[in-house]
Amino acid sequence: MTARIIAVEPFDLVVFGGAGDLAYRKLLPALYLRHLDGQIPTVARVIGVSRRGMSDGDYRAATRKALDEHVAKTDHDPAVVETFLHRLHFVPVDASADAGWDDLRNLLEPGRDRIRAFYLAVAPELFGTICGKLGAKGLTTPNSRVVIEKPIGHDLKSAMEVNDAVGRVFDERQIYRIDHYLGKETVQNLMALRFANALFEPLWNATHIDHVQITVAESIGVEGRGAYYDHAGALRDMVQNHMLQLLCLVAMEPPAHMDADCVRDEKIKVLTSLAPIDDTNAAQSIVRGQYRGGNVGNGAVPAYTDEVDNPRSMTETFIALRATIRNWRWAGVPFYLRTGKRLPIRASEIIINFRAIPHSIFDKAAGAIEANQLVLRLQPDEGVKLCLMIKDPGPGGMRLRYVPLDMSFAEAFGVRTPDAYERLILDVIRGNQTLFMRRDEVEAAWAWIDPIAEAWARSHEAPKPYPAGTWGPPQAVSLIERADRSWHDEVA
Ligand code: BG6
């Protein structure tokens, strides 16, 4: 089966931080793959911008190398790489001074009527400055849009400052705040499963669902991003954005349409219905951990404090928390969220745990009856699994068995699962904001996160240690077992 390809309109994409890690690792490979599929019109251009001096030729050579490293061999077609490289240009620009802006304007001018997207793959401190320059130097057009990535602020106050600065130049309908989890195939599939099937929605509530688990486990450490991470920690790096976005998509009411504002209106209602976690209940609702040295896979890895070279660091690399949503649909249904670095494997799942049957007609010999589970696997292999009780096949007595109806997307469709950035960059060009966060959403997420961070800061309690290569501190297990539940064991 082949995916349906619809070409987008001509565009100029200007990538600030065009010679940086995100551009080489994610953005340029994603654009190449869309080019390979013929989705990008011939005249479209990608313009890398950074302070560093580089010619078009240098940029194309560096991108060729990045594609060699980050595009799978099966998708690597040297002739197509060459045509892709011809779209690329490079303009040295000093974001906080005047150098280079006129060159950028001159390059863009012939395409003034095209869609113009500014992707700010730079430190968030520069978002406001760059937007200010774009406005002052006359680079914005009615058809312009700007893309920014997390972290959008460090708390509610700083997030509002960033949003104000960007909002002084761009309208909200021109601002694309990326949360790359929303571009993941299974995450979008969650909406398809919920709202394109009659099967689940009638059961999607406190009457039929016992609890929900969302796990995003990583085996990697901080990967050279120690300076940022030690300041952020798992709460700000993963929970404020990716985990809360996943929770919103599981918990939201059916939107009136698949239209950006309808979807985002429903997500924000979930965020504002989250019961606060603060000094009064943080200790019972959250476990924070920090990894010590250990073994992940076959290799020994150092402790977090050594990795970031900060022996006194109190930053958490693991969080398990229990959230509750105060509305009619979810009253009494806990949402257990768990994320961490240096866990045994990379695995992300959303698990909907249905309630047990009210009464069993089977005798003891039939065996235990497990409650149904719907498992959405986000990574590494994307797919959906529905766990059901069936009769054990054979002529013997009635024995029951718990089996998964398992669908791996790669096997079922035989197509490569696109990277989140392929989808998201083209949505920016198409002008579709559905999978991007609106200002009020980001701020509502911070409004829920801030009291947690403040409670920790006041408690002065160090995160609980866990050896790298394990599933976090034992307290994370107690958090869920206290309520007679357990972490989904395919992950744990
Ligand atoms: C990023 C975080 O947003 O998401 C990283 O800053 C994390 O710390 C990454 O590793 C995880 O993304 P993915 O797509 O690999 O699950």
Coordinates of C-alpha atoms and ligand atoms in Angstrom, one line a residue:
M1 CA 0.0 0.0 0.0
T2 CA 1.4 3.5 -0.8
A3 CA 0.6 6.7 1.1
R4 CA -1.4 9.3 -0.7
I5 CA 0.8 12.3 -1.7
I6 CA -0.7 15.7 -2.2
A7 CA 1.8 18.4 -3.2
V8 CA 1.9 21.6 -1.1
E9 CA 2.0 25.2 -2.5
P10 CA 5.3 26.9 -3.3
F11 CA 7.1 28.1 -0.2
D12 CA 10.3 29.6 1.2
L13 CA 11.3 28.0 4.5
V14 CA 13.8 30.0 6.5
V15 CA 15.5 28.0 9.2
F16 CA 17.2 30.1 11.9
G17 CA 19.7 27.7 13.4
G18 CA 19.9 26.2 10.0
A19 CA 23.4 24.8 10.7
G20 CA 22.4 23.4 14.1
D21 CA 21.7 20.0 15.5
L22 CA 17.9 20.0 15.0
A23 CA 18.2 21.2 11.4
Y24 CA 20.7 18.5 10.4
R25 CA 19.2 15.7 12.4
K26 CA 15.5 16.3 11.9
L27 CA 14.4 19.2 9.7
L28 CA 16.6 18.7 6.6
P29 CA 16.1 14.9 6.6
A30 CA 12.3 15.4 6.9
L31 CA 12.3 17.9 4.1
Y32 CA 14.4 15.6 1.9
L33 CA 11.9 12.7 2.5
R34 CA 9.0 14.9 1.5
H35 CA 11.0 16.0 -1.6
L36 CA 11.7 12.3 -2.4
D37 CA 8.0 11.6 -2.4
G38 CA 7.4 14.5 -4.8
Q39 CA 5.4 16.6 -2.3
I40 CA 7.5 19.7 -2.5
P41 CA 7.0 21.9 -5.6
T42 CA 10.1 22.6 -7.7
V43 CA 10.4 26.3 -6.9
A44 CA 10.2 25.8 -3.1
R45 CA 13.4 26.9 -1.3
V46 CA 15.0 26.1 2.1
I47 CA 17.2 28.9 3.4
G48 CA 19.5 28.1 6.3
V49 CA 20.4 31.0 8.5
S50 CA 22.9 31.4 11.3
R51 CA 25.6 33.6 12.5
R52 CA 28.3 31.4 11.2
G53 CA 29.7 32.3 7.7
M54 CA 28.9 29.6 5.2
S55 CA 28.3 29.6 1.4
D56 CA 25.5 27.8 -0.3
G57 CA 28.1 25.2 -1.4
D58 CA 29.3 24.6 2.2
Y59 CA 25.7 24.3 3.4
R60 CA 24.8 21.8 0.7
A61 CA 27.9 19.7 1.5
A62 CA 27.1 19.7 5.2
T63 CA 23.5 18.7 4.5
R64 CA 24.6 15.9 2.1
K65 CA 26.6 14.6 5.1
A66 CA 23.7 14.9 7.4
L67 CA 21.4 13.1 5.0
D68 CA 24.0 10.3 4.8
E69 CA 23.8 10.0 8.6
H70 CA 20.2 10.5 9.3
V71 CA 18.2 9.1 6.3
A72 CA 17.8 5.3 6.1
K73 CA 19.8 3.7 3.3
T74 CA 16.5 2.5 1.7
D75 CA 15.4 6.1 1.2
H76 CA 18.8 7.4 0.1
D77 CA 18.7 8.1 -3.6
P78 CA 21.9 10.0 -4.6
A79 CA 20.2 11.6 -7.7
V80 CA 17.3 12.8 -5.6
V81 CA 19.7 14.1 -2.9
E82 CA 21.3 16.3 -5.5
T83 CA 18.0 17.8 -6.7
F84 CA 17.1 18.4 -3.0
L85 CA 20.4 20.1 -2.3
H86 CA 19.7 22.6 -5.1
R87 CA 16.8 24.0 -3.1
L88 CA 19.1 24.9 -0.3
H89 CA 20.6 28.4 0.3
F90 CA 22.5 29.8 3.2
V91 CA 22.6 33.4 4.5
P92 CA 24.8 34.4 7.5
V93 CA 22.7 36.6 9.7
D94 CA 23.4 37.9 13.2
A95 CA 20.1 37.5 15.0
S96 CA 20.8 40.2 17.5
A97 CA 22.6 42.7 15.3
D98 CA 22.1 44.2 11.9
A99 CA 24.4 42.0 9.8
G100 CA 22.9 39.8 7.1
W101 CA 19.2 40.9 7.3
D102 CA 19.3 42.8 4.1
D103 CA 20.8 39.8 2.3
L104 CA 18.1 37.7 3.6
R105 CA 15.4 40.1 2.5
N106 CA 17.0 40.4 -1.0
L107 CA 17.0 36.6 -1.3
L108 CA 13.3 36.3 -0.2
E109 CA 12.0 39.3 -2.2
P110 CA 11.4 37.5 -5.6
G111 CA 9.1 35.0 -3.7
R112 CA 7.2 37.7 -1.8
D113 CA 3.8 36.2 -2.6
R114 CA 4.7 32.7 -1.6
I115 CA 4.1 31.1 1.7
R116 CA 7.0 32.1 3.9
A117 CA 7.8 30.1 7.0
F118 CA 10.4 31.1 9.6
Y119 CA 11.5 28.1 11.7
L120 CA 13.3 29.3 14.8
A121 CA 15.5 26.3 15.6
V122 CA 17.5 28.4 18.1
A123 CA 17.7 29.0 21.8
P124 CA 14.3 30.3 23.1
E125 CA 16.0 33.4 24.5
L126 CA 16.3 34.5 20.8
F127 CA 12.6 34.0 19.8
G128 CA 11.6 37.5 20.8
T129 CA 14.7 39.1 19.3
I130 CA 14.4 37.3 16.0
C131 CA 10.7 38.0 15.6
G132 CA 11.4 41.7 16.4
K133 CA 13.9 41.8 13.7
L134 CA 11.7 40.0 11.2
G135 CA 9.1 42.7 11.8
A136 CA 11.5 45.6 11.8
K137 CA 13.3 44.5 8.7
G138 CA 10.1 44.1 6.7
L139 CA 10.5 40.4 6.3
T140 CA 7.0 39.4 7.4
T141 CA 4.2 39.2 4.8
P142 CA 0.5 38.3 5.2
N143 CA 1.4 34.8 4.1
S144 CA 4.2 34.4 6.7
R145 CA 4.2 32.1 9.6
V146 CA 6.7 31.4 12.5
V147 CA 7.5 28.0 14.0
I148 CA 8.9 27.7 17.6
E149 CA 9.8 24.7 19.6
K150 CA 9.8 24.0 23.3
P151 CA 11.0 25.0 25.8
I152 CA 8.5 27.9 25.6
G153 CA 9.5 29.5 28.9
H154 CA 10.6 27.9 32.2
D155 CA 7.4 28.7 34.0
L156 CA 4.1 30.5 33.3
K157 CA 5.5 33.9 33.7
S158 CA 8.4 33.4 31.3
A159 CA 6.2 31.5 28.8
M160 CA 3.9 34.5 28.8
E161 CA 6.9 36.8 28.1
V162 CA 7.9 34.6 25.1
N163 CA 4.3 34.5 23.8
D164 CA 4.0 38.3 24.2
A165 CA 7.3 38.9 22.3
V166 CA 6.3 36.6 19.4
G167 CA 2.7 37.9 19.4
R168 CA 3.9 41.5 18.9
V169 CA 4.9 40.5 15.4
F170 CA 2.8 37.5 14.4
D171 CA -0.9 36.9 14.9
E172 CA -1.9 33.7 16.8
R173 CA -3.0 32.1 13.5
Q174 CA 0.6 32.6 12.2
I175 CA 2.3 31.0 15.2
Y176 CA 3.1 27.3 15.1
R177 CA 4.3 26.0 18.5
I178 CA 5.6 22.5 17.8
D179 CA 5.2 19.6 20.2
H180 CA 6.7 16.9 18.0
Y181 CA 4.7 14.2 19.9
L182 CA 1.6 15.5 18.1
G183 CA 3.2 14.6 14.8
K184 CA 3.8 11.0 15.8
E185 CA 1.6 8.6 13.8
T186 CA 0.1 6.8 16.8
V187 CA -0.8 10.0 18.5
Q188 CA -2.9 11.1 15.5
N189 CA -4.2 7.6 15.4
L190 CA -5.6 8.0 18.8
M191 CA -8.0 10.6 17.4
A192 CA -8.9 8.2 14.5
L193 CA -9.5 5.3 16.9
R194 CA -11.6 7.4 19.2
F195 CA -13.6 9.4 16.7
A196 CA -13.8 7.2 13.6
N197 CA -15.0 4.1 15.3
A198 CA -18.3 3.5 17.2
L199 CA -16.7 0.9 19.3
F200 CA -14.6 2.8 21.9
E201 CA -16.3 6.1 22.5
P202 CA -19.3 4.7 24.5
L203 CA -16.9 3.0 26.8
W204 CA -14.5 5.9 27.1
N205 CA -15.4 7.1 30.5
A206 CA -15.3 6.5 34.3
T207 CA -18.0 3.9 34.1
H208 CA -15.9 1.6 31.9
I209 CA -12.3 2.7 32.3
D210 CA -10.5 1.9 35.6
H211 CA -7.3 3.9 34.9
V212 CA -5.0 5.2 32.2
Q213 CA -1.2 4.8 32.0
I214 CA 1.1 6.9 29.8
T215 CA 4.7 5.8 29.8
V216 CA 7.5 7.5 27.8
A217 CA 10.6 5.6 28.6
E218 CA 14.0 6.5 27.2
S219 CA 17.2 4.5 27.5
I220 CA 19.4 7.5 26.5
G221 CA 20.8 10.0 29.0
V222 CA 21.1 13.7 28.5
E223 CA 23.1 13.4 25.3
G224 CA 25.3 16.4 25.6
R225 CA 22.3 18.7 26.5
G226 CA 23.3 18.7 30.2
A227 CA 23.3 22.5 30.5
Y228 CA 19.7 22.8 29.4
Y229 CA 18.5 19.6 31.0
D230 CA 20.0 20.3 34.5
H231 CA 17.9 23.5 34.5
A232 CA 14.8 21.8 33.2
G233 CA 14.5 18.3 34.5
A234 CA 11.9 15.7 33.4
L235 CA 8.9 17.8 34.6
R236 CA 9.7 20.7 32.3
D237 CA 11.3 18.7 29.5
M238 CA 8.7 16.0 29.1
V239 CA 5.7 16.4 31.3
Q240 CA 4.7 20.0 30.7
N241 CA 4.5 19.4 27.0
H242 CA 4.6 15.8 25.5
M243 CA 3.0 13.9 28.4
L244 CA 0.2 16.5 29.0
Q245 CA -0.5 16.6 25.3
L246 CA -1.0 12.8 25.2
L247 CA -3.2 13.0 28.3
C248 CA -5.3 15.7 26.6
L249 CA -5.8 13.6 23.5
V250 CA -6.9 10.6 25.5
A251 CA -9.2 12.6 27.8
M252 CA -10.7 15.3 25.6
E253 CA -14.4 15.4 24.5
P254 CA -15.1 14.8 20.8
P255 CA -14.4 18.1 19.1
A256 CA -17.1 19.6 16.9
H257 CA -14.7 19.3 13.8
M258 CA -11.1 18.3 13.2
D259 CA -10.5 21.9 12.9
A260 CA -7.5 23.4 14.8
D261 CA -9.5 25.6 17.2
C262 CA -12.2 23.0 17.9
V263 CA -9.5 20.4 18.8
R264 CA -7.5 22.9 20.9
D265 CA -10.6 24.1 22.7
E266 CA -11.3 20.6 23.9
K267 CA -7.6 20.0 24.9
I268 CA -7.6 23.2 27.0
K269 CA -10.7 22.1 28.9
V270 CA -8.8 19.0 30.0
L271 CA -5.8 21.0 31.2
T272 CA -8.0 23.3 33.2
S273 CA -9.9 20.4 34.7
L274 CA -6.7 18.7 36.1
A275 CA -6.8 18.6 39.9
P276 CA -3.9 20.8 41.2
I277 CA -0.8 19.1 42.6
D278 CA 0.9 21.4 45.1
D279 CA 2.5 21.3 48.6
T280 CA -0.6 19.7 50.1
N281 CA -0.5 16.5 47.9
A282 CA 2.8 16.5 45.9
A283 CA 4.4 13.9 48.2
Q284 CA 1.6 11.4 47.7
S285 CA 1.0 12.1 44.0
I286 CA 4.5 12.3 42.5
V287 CA 7.8 10.3 42.6
R288 CA 10.9 12.0 41.3
G289 CA 14.0 10.1 40.6
Q290 CA 17.6 10.6 39.4
Y291 CA 19.7 7.9 37.9
R292 CA 22.9 6.7 39.4
G293 CA 25.5 4.7 37.4
G294 CA 24.4 1.4 36.0
N295 CA 24.0 -0.7 32.9
V296 CA 21.7 0.1 30.0
G297 CA 21.7 -2.7 27.3
N298 CA 25.2 -4.0 27.3
G299 CA 27.0 -0.9 28.3
A300 CA 27.9 0.7 31.6
V301 CA 26.8 4.3 31.9
P302 CA 27.7 7.0 34.4
A303 CA 25.5 8.7 37.0
Y304 CA 23.5 11.7 36.0
T305 CA 25.5 14.0 38.3
D306 CA 28.7 12.9 36.5
E307 CA 27.1 13.3 33.1
V308 CA 26.1 16.9 33.8
D309 CA 29.2 17.5 35.9
N310 CA 27.2 18.8 38.8
P311 CA 27.6 16.6 41.9
R312 CA 24.9 18.5 43.9
S313 CA 22.3 18.4 41.2
M314 CA 18.7 18.0 42.5
T315 CA 17.3 17.7 39.0
E316 CA 14.9 14.8 38.3
T317 CA 15.5 12.5 35.4
F318 CA 12.4 10.4 36.2
I319 CA 8.9 11.2 37.2
A320 CA 5.9 9.0 38.0
L321 CA 2.7 10.8 38.9
R322 CA -0.9 10.3 39.4
A323 CA -3.2 12.9 37.9
T324 CA -6.9 13.3 38.1
I325 CA -9.3 15.1 35.9
R326 CA -12.2 16.8 37.6
N327 CA -15.1 16.4 35.1
W328 CA -18.0 14.1 34.6
R329 CA -16.3 11.8 32.1
W330 CA -13.2 11.1 34.2
A331 CA -14.2 11.5 37.9
G332 CA -12.3 9.0 39.9
V333 CA -10.2 7.7 37.1
P334 CA -6.5 8.1 37.8
F335 CA -4.1 8.9 34.9
Y336 CA -0.6 7.5 35.8
L337 CA 2.2 9.2 33.9
R338 CA 5.7 7.9 33.9
T339 CA 8.8 9.2 32.1
G340 CA 12.5 8.9 32.6
K341 CA 15.9 8.7 31.1
R342 CA 18.3 5.7 31.3
L343 CA 15.4 3.3 31.7
P344 CA 16.0 -0.2 30.4
I345 CA 14.5 0.4 27.0
R346 CA 13.0 3.0 24.7
A347 CA 9.3 2.4 24.8
S348 CA 6.3 4.7 24.8
E349 CA 2.8 3.5 25.3
I350 CA -0.7 4.7 26.3
I351 CA -2.6 2.0 28.0
I352 CA -6.4 2.3 28.6
N353 CA -7.3 -0.2 31.3
F354 CA -10.9 -1.1 31.3
R355 CA -12.8 -2.2 34.4
A356 CA -13.1 -5.8 35.3
I357 CA -16.3 -7.7 34.4
P358 CA -18.9 -7.3 37.0
H359 CA -19.5 -11.0 37.6
S360 CA -17.9 -14.2 36.3
I361 CA -20.0 -17.1 35.1
F362 CA -16.9 -19.4 34.7
D363 CA -15.7 -21.8 37.4
K364 CA -12.3 -21.6 38.9
A365 CA -10.7 -24.0 36.5
A366 CA -11.3 -21.5 33.7
G367 CA -8.5 -19.4 35.3
A368 CA -8.3 -15.7 36.1
I369 CA -10.2 -13.2 34.0
E370 CA -8.1 -10.2 33.2
A371 CA -9.6 -6.8 32.5
N372 CA -9.4 -5.6 28.9
Q373 CA -6.6 -3.3 27.8
L374 CA -6.2 -1.1 24.8
V375 CA -2.5 -0.4 24.2
L376 CA -1.3 2.3 21.8
R377 CA 2.4 1.9 21.1
L378 CA 4.1 5.1 20.1
Q379 CA 7.6 3.8 19.8
P380 CA 9.7 2.0 18.9
D381 CA 7.3 0.2 16.7
E382 CA 4.0 2.0 16.2
G383 CA 0.8 0.0 16.6
V384 CA -2.4 -0.8 18.5
K385 CA -3.2 -3.8 20.6
L386 CA -6.5 -4.8 22.2
C387 CA -6.1 -7.4 24.9
L388 CA -9.1 -9.7 25.2
M389 CA -10.1 -12.9 27.0
I390 CA -10.8 -15.9 24.7
K391 CA -11.3 -19.6 25.2
D392 CA -8.1 -21.5 25.1
P393 CA -8.4 -23.5 21.8
G394 CA -8.8 -27.3 22.1
P395 CA -11.2 -29.9 23.0
G396 CA -10.5 -29.8 26.7
G397 CA -12.6 -27.9 29.3
M398 CA -13.4 -24.2 29.2
R399 CA -10.1 -22.5 29.9
L400 CA -9.7 -18.8 29.4
R401 CA -6.7 -17.1 28.0
Y402 CA -5.7 -13.4 27.7
V403 CA -4.6 -12.6 24.1
P404 CA -3.7 -9.5 22.2
L405 CA -5.3 -8.5 18.9
D406 CA -2.1 -6.9 17.7
M407 CA -1.6 -4.6 14.8
S408 CA 1.8 -3.2 13.9
F409 CA 1.4 -0.3 11.5
A410 CA 4.6 -1.1 9.7
E411 CA 3.4 -4.7 9.0
A412 CA -0.2 -3.8 8.3
F413 CA 0.5 -1.1 5.8
G414 CA 4.0 -1.9 4.6
V415 CA 5.0 1.7 4.5
R416 CA 7.7 3.5 6.4
T417 CA 6.2 5.4 9.4
P418 CA 7.0 9.1 8.7
D419 CA 8.9 11.0 11.2
A420 CA 6.8 13.5 13.1
Y421 CA 8.7 16.5 11.5
E422 CA 7.7 15.4 8.0
R423 CA 4.1 15.8 8.9
L424 CA 4.5 18.9 11.1
I425 CA 6.6 21.0 8.7
L426 CA 4.2 20.4 5.8
D427 CA 1.3 21.3 8.1
V428 CA 3.0 24.6 8.7
I429 CA 3.1 25.1 4.9
R430 CA -0.5 24.0 4.5
G431 CA -1.6 26.4 7.3
N432 CA -3.1 23.6 9.4
Q433 CA -2.6 24.4 13.1
T434 CA -4.5 21.3 14.5
L435 CA -1.3 19.6 15.7
F436 CA 0.3 22.7 17.2
M437 CA -0.2 24.3 20.6
R438 CA -2.2 27.4 21.0
R439 CA -0.9 30.1 23.4
D440 CA -3.6 29.4 26.0
E441 CA -2.8 25.7 26.0
V442 CA 0.9 26.2 26.7
E443 CA 0.1 28.6 29.4
A444 CA -2.6 26.3 31.0
A445 CA 0.0 23.5 31.0
W446 CA 2.5 25.8 32.9
A447 CA -0.2 26.9 35.3
W448 CA -0.6 23.2 36.3
I449 CA 3.2 22.5 36.4
D450 CA 4.3 25.6 38.4
P451 CA 2.8 24.6 41.7
I452 CA 4.5 21.2 41.4
A453 CA 7.9 22.7 40.7
E454 CA 7.3 25.2 43.6
A455 CA 6.3 22.4 46.0
W456 CA 9.6 20.6 45.2
A457 CA 11.7 23.7 45.6
R458 CA 10.1 24.3 49.0
S459 CA 10.5 20.7 50.2
H460 CA 14.3 20.6 49.4
E461 CA 13.9 16.9 49.1
A462 CA 16.4 15.2 46.7
P463 CA 15.0 13.0 43.9
K464 CA 15.1 9.3 44.8
P465 CA 18.0 7.4 43.3
Y466 CA 17.6 4.6 40.8
P467 CA 20.4 2.7 39.0
A468 CA 20.6 3.4 35.3
G469 CA 18.9 0.6 33.4
T470 CA 16.1 0.1 35.9
W471 CA 12.5 1.3 35.9
G472 CA 13.0 4.2 38.2
P473 CA 13.0 4.3 42.0
P474 CA 10.9 1.6 43.9
Q475 CA 8.6 4.3 45.1
A476 CA 7.2 4.6 41.5
V477 CA 6.0 1.0 41.9
S478 CA 4.4 1.8 45.2
L479 CA 2.7 4.8 43.8
I480 CA 0.5 2.6 41.5
E481 CA 0.5 -0.5 43.7
R482 CA -1.0 1.4 46.6
A483 CA -4.2 1.5 44.6
D484 CA -4.0 -2.2 43.7
R485 CA -2.8 -1.5 40.2
S486 CA 0.5 -2.1 38.4
W487 CA 2.5 -0.7 35.6
H488 CA 1.8 -2.3 32.3
D489 CA 4.2 -5.2 32.3
E490 CA 5.2 -5.3 28.6
V491 CA 6.9 -2.0 29.3
A492 CA 7.8 -2.6 33.0
Ligands
BG6_1 C1 12.4 16.1 23.6 C2 13.1 16.2 24.9 O1 11.4 17.1 23.5 O2 11.9 14.8 23.4 C3 14.2 15.1 25.0 O3 13.7 17.5 25.1 C4 13.6 13.7 24.7 O4 14.8 15.1 26.3 C5 12.8 13.8 23.4 O5 14.7 12.8 24.6 C6 12.1 12.5 23.2 O6 11.5 12.5 21.9 P1 11.3 11.1 21.1 O7 10.6 11.5 19.9 O8 12.7 10.5 20.9 O9 10.5 10.2 22.0

